[in-house]
PDB file of C-alpha atoms in Angstrom:
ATOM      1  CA  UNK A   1      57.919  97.202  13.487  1.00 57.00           C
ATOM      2  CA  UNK A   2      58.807  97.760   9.998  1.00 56.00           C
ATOM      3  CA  UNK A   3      59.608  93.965   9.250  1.00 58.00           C
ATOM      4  CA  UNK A   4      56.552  93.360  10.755  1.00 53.00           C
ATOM      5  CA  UNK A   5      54.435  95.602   8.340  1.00 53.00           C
ATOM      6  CA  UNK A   6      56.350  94.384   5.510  1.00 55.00           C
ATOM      7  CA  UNK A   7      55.697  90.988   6.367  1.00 57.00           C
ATOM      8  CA  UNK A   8      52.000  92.021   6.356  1.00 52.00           C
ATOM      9  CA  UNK A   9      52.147  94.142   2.984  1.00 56.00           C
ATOM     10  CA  UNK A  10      53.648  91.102   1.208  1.00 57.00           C
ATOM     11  CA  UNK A  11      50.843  88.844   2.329  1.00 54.00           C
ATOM     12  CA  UNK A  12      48.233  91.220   1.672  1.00 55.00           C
ATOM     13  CA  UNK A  13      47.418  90.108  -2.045  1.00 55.00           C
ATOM     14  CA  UNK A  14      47.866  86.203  -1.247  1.00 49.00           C
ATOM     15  CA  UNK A  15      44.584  86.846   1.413  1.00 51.00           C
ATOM     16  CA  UNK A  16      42.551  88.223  -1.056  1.00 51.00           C
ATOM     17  CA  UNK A  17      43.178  85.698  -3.702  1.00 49.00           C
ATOM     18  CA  UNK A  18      40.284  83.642  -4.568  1.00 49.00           C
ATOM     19  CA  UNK A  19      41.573  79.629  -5.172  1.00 48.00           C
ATOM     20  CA  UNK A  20      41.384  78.646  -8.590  1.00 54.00           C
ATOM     21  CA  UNK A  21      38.179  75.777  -9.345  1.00 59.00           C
ATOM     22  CA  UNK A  22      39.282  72.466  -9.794  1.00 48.00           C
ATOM     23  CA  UNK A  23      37.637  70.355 -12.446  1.00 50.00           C
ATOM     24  CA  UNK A  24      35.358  67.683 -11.418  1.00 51.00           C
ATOM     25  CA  UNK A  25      36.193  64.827 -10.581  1.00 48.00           C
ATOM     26  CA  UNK A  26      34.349  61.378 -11.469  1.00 50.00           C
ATOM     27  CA  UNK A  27      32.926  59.090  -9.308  1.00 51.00           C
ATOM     28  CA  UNK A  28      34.094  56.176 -11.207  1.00 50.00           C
ATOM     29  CA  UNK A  29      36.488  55.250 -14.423  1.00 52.00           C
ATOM     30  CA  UNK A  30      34.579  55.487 -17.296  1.00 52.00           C
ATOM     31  CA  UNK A  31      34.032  51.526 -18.613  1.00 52.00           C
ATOM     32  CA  UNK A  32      33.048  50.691 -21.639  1.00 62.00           C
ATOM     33  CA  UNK A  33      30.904  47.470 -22.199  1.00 69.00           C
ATOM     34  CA  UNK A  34      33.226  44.512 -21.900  1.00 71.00           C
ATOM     35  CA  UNK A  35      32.380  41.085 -21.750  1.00 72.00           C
ATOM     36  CA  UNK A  36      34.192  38.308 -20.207  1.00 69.00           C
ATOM     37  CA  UNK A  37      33.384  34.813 -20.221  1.00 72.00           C
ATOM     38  CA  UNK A  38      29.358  34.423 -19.365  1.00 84.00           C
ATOM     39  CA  UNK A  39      29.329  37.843 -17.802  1.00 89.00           C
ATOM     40  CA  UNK A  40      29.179  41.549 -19.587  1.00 90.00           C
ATOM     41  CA  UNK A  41      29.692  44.834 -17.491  1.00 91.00           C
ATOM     42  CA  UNK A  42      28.759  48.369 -18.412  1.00 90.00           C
ATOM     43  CA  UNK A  43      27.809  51.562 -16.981  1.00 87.00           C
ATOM     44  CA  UNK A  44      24.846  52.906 -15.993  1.00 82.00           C
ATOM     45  CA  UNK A  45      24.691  56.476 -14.535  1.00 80.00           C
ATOM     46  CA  UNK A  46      27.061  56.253 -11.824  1.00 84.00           C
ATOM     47  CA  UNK A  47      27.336  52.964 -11.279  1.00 91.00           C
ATOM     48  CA  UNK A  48      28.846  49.791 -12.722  1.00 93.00           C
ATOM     49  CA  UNK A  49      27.206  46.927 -13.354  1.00 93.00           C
ATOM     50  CA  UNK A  50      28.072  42.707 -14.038  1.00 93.00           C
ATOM     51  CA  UNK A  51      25.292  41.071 -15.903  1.00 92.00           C
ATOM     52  CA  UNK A  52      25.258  37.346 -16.559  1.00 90.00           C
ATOM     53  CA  UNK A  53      24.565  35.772 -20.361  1.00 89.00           C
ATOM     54  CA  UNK A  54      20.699  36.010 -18.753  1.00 89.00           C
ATOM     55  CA  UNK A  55      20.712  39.618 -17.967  1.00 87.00           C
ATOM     56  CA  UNK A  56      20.682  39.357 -14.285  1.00 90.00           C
ATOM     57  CA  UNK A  57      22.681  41.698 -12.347  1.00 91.00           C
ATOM     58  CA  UNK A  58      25.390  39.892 -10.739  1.00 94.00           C
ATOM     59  CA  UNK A  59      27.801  42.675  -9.126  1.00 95.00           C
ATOM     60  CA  UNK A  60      26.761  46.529  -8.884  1.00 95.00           C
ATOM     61  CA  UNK A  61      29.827  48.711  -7.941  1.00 96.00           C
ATOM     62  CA  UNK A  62      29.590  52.415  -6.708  1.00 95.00           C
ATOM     63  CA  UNK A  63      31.751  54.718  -5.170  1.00 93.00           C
ATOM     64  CA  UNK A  64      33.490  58.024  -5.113  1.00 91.00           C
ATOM     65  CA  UNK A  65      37.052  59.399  -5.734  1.00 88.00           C
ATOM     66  CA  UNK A  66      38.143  62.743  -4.194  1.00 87.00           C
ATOM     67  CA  UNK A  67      41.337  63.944  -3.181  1.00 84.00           C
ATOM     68  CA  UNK A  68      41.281  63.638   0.265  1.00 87.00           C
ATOM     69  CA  UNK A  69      39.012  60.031   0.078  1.00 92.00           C
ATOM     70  CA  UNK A  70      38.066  57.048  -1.533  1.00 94.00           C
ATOM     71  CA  UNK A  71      34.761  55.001  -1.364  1.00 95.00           C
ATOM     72  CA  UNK A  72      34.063  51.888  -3.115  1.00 96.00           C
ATOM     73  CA  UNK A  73      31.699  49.762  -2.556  1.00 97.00           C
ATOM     74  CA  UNK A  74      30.477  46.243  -4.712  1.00 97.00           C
ATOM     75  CA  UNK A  75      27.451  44.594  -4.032  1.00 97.00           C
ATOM     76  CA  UNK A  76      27.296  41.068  -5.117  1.00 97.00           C
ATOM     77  CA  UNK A  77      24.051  39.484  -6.035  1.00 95.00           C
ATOM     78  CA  UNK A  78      22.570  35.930  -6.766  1.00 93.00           C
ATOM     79  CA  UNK A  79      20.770  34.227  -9.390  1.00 90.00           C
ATOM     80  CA  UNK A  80      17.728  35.232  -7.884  1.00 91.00           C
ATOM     81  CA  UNK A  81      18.718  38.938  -7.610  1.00 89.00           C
ATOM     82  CA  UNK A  82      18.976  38.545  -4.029  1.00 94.00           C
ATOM     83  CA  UNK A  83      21.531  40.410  -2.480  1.00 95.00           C
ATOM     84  CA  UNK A  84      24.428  37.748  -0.912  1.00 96.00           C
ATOM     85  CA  UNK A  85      27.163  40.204  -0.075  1.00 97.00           C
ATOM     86  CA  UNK A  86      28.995  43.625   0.207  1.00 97.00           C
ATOM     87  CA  UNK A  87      32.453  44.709  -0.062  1.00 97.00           C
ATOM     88  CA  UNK A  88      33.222  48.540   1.079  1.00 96.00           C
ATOM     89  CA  UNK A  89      36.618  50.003   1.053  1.00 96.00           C
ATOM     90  CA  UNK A  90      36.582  53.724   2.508  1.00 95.00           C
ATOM     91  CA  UNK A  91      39.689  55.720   3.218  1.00 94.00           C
ATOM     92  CA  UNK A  92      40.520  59.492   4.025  1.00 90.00           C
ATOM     93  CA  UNK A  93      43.043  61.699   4.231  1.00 88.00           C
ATOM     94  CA  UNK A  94      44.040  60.057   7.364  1.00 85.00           C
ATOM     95  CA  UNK A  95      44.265  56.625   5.791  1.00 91.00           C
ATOM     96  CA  UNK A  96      42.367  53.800   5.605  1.00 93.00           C
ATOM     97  CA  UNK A  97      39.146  53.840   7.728  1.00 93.00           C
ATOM     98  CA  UNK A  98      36.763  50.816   6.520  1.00 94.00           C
ATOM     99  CA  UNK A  99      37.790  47.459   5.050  1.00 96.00           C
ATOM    100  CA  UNK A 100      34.695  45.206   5.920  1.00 97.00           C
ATOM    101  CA  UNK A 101      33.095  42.249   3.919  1.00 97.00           C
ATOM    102  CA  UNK A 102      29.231  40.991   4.813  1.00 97.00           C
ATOM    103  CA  UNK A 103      27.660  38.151   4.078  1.00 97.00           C
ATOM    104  CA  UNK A 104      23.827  38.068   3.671  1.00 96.00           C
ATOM    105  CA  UNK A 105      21.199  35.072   3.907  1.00 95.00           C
ATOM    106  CA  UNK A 106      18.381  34.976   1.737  1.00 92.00           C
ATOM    107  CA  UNK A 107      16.151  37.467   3.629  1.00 92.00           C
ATOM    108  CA  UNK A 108      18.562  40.320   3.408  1.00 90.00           C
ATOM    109  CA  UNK A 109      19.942  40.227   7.084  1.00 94.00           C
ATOM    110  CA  UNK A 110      23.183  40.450   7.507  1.00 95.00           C
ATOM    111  CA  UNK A 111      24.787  37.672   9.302  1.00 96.00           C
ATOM    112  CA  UNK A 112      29.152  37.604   9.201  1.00 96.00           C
ATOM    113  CA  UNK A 113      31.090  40.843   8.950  1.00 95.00           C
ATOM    114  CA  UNK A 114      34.666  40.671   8.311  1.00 96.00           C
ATOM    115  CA  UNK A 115      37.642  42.878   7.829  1.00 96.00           C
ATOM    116  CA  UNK A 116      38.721  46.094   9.647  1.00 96.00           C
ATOM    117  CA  UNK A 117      37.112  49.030  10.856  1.00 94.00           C
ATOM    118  CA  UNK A 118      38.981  51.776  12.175  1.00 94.00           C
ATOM    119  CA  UNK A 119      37.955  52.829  15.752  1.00 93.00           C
ATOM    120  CA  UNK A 120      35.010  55.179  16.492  1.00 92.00           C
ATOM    121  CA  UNK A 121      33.390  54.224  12.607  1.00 91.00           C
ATOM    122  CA  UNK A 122      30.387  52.482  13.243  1.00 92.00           C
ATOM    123  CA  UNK A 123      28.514  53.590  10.157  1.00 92.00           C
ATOM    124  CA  UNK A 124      26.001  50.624   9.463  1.00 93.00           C
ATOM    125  CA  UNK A 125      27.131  48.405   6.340  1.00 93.00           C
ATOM    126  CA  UNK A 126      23.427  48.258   5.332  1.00 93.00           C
ATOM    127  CA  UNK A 127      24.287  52.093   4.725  1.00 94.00           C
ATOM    128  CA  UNK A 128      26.631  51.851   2.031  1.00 95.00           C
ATOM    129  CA  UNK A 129      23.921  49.765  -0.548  1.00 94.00           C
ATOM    130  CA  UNK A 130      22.088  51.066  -3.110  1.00 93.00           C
ATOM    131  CA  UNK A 131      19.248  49.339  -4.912  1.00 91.00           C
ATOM    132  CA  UNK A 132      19.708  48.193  -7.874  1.00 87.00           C
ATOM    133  CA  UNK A 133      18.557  50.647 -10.852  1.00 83.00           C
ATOM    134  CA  UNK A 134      15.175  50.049 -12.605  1.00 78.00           C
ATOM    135  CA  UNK A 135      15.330  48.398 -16.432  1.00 72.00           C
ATOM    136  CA  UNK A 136      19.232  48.217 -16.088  1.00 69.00           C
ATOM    137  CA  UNK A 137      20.116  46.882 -19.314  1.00 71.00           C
ATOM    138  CA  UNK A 138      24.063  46.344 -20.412  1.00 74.00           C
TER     139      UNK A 138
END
């Protein structure tokens, strides 16, 4: 009995600690404005964009990094600003969980999806896009 209540008295202080904060952590690497080639990317807000010589946005990437998970996701446009194709790459703390590719025609439906998905995750890929920002200028 007294090992018992010792045990106990030594955890005592350890259940009323409070865990220390952790600092944020960003959603993506900071970028600076580089330009290779014909194309330029910068960042605006929280998400990365790939402008052509034009100014049309090519490629918008988004995503988070935690801990426990990772979620990227790049949307890939054409010369039109129609949007041709998404990439997302998702994993948790129990690995990977999405892998998937679409391909889009020129109405926006999605017609070839590719990669893997790990079972029981059937979120939508239409889910993972975000528009593209208003007067997005690199």
């Amino acid at each position: 009995m007294k090992r018992l209540f010792l045990s106990l008295l030594c955890l005592a202080p350890l259940a009323a600690a409070q865990p220390a904060r952790l600092p944020p952590v960003p959603n993506l690497p900071a970028a600076r404005t580089v330009t290779v080639g014909d194309l330029r990317t910068c960042t605006v807000g929280d998400v990365r964009l790939t402008v052509d010589r034009a100014g049309r946005v090519r490629f918008l990437t988004h995503g988070h990094r935690y801990p426990d998970n990772t979620l990227v996701v790049r949307q890939s446009y054409d010369r039109a600003g129609r949007l041709t194709g998404v990439r997302v790459d998702f994993s948790g703390f129990a690995g990977r969980l999405l892998d998937v590719r679409g391909v889009f025609d020129a109405r926006g439906r999605l017609i070839r999806e590719t990669g893997y998905r790990r079972a029981g995750v059937t979120t939508p890929l239409r889910s993972f896009i975000r528009p593209l920002p208003r007067d997005a200028r690199c």
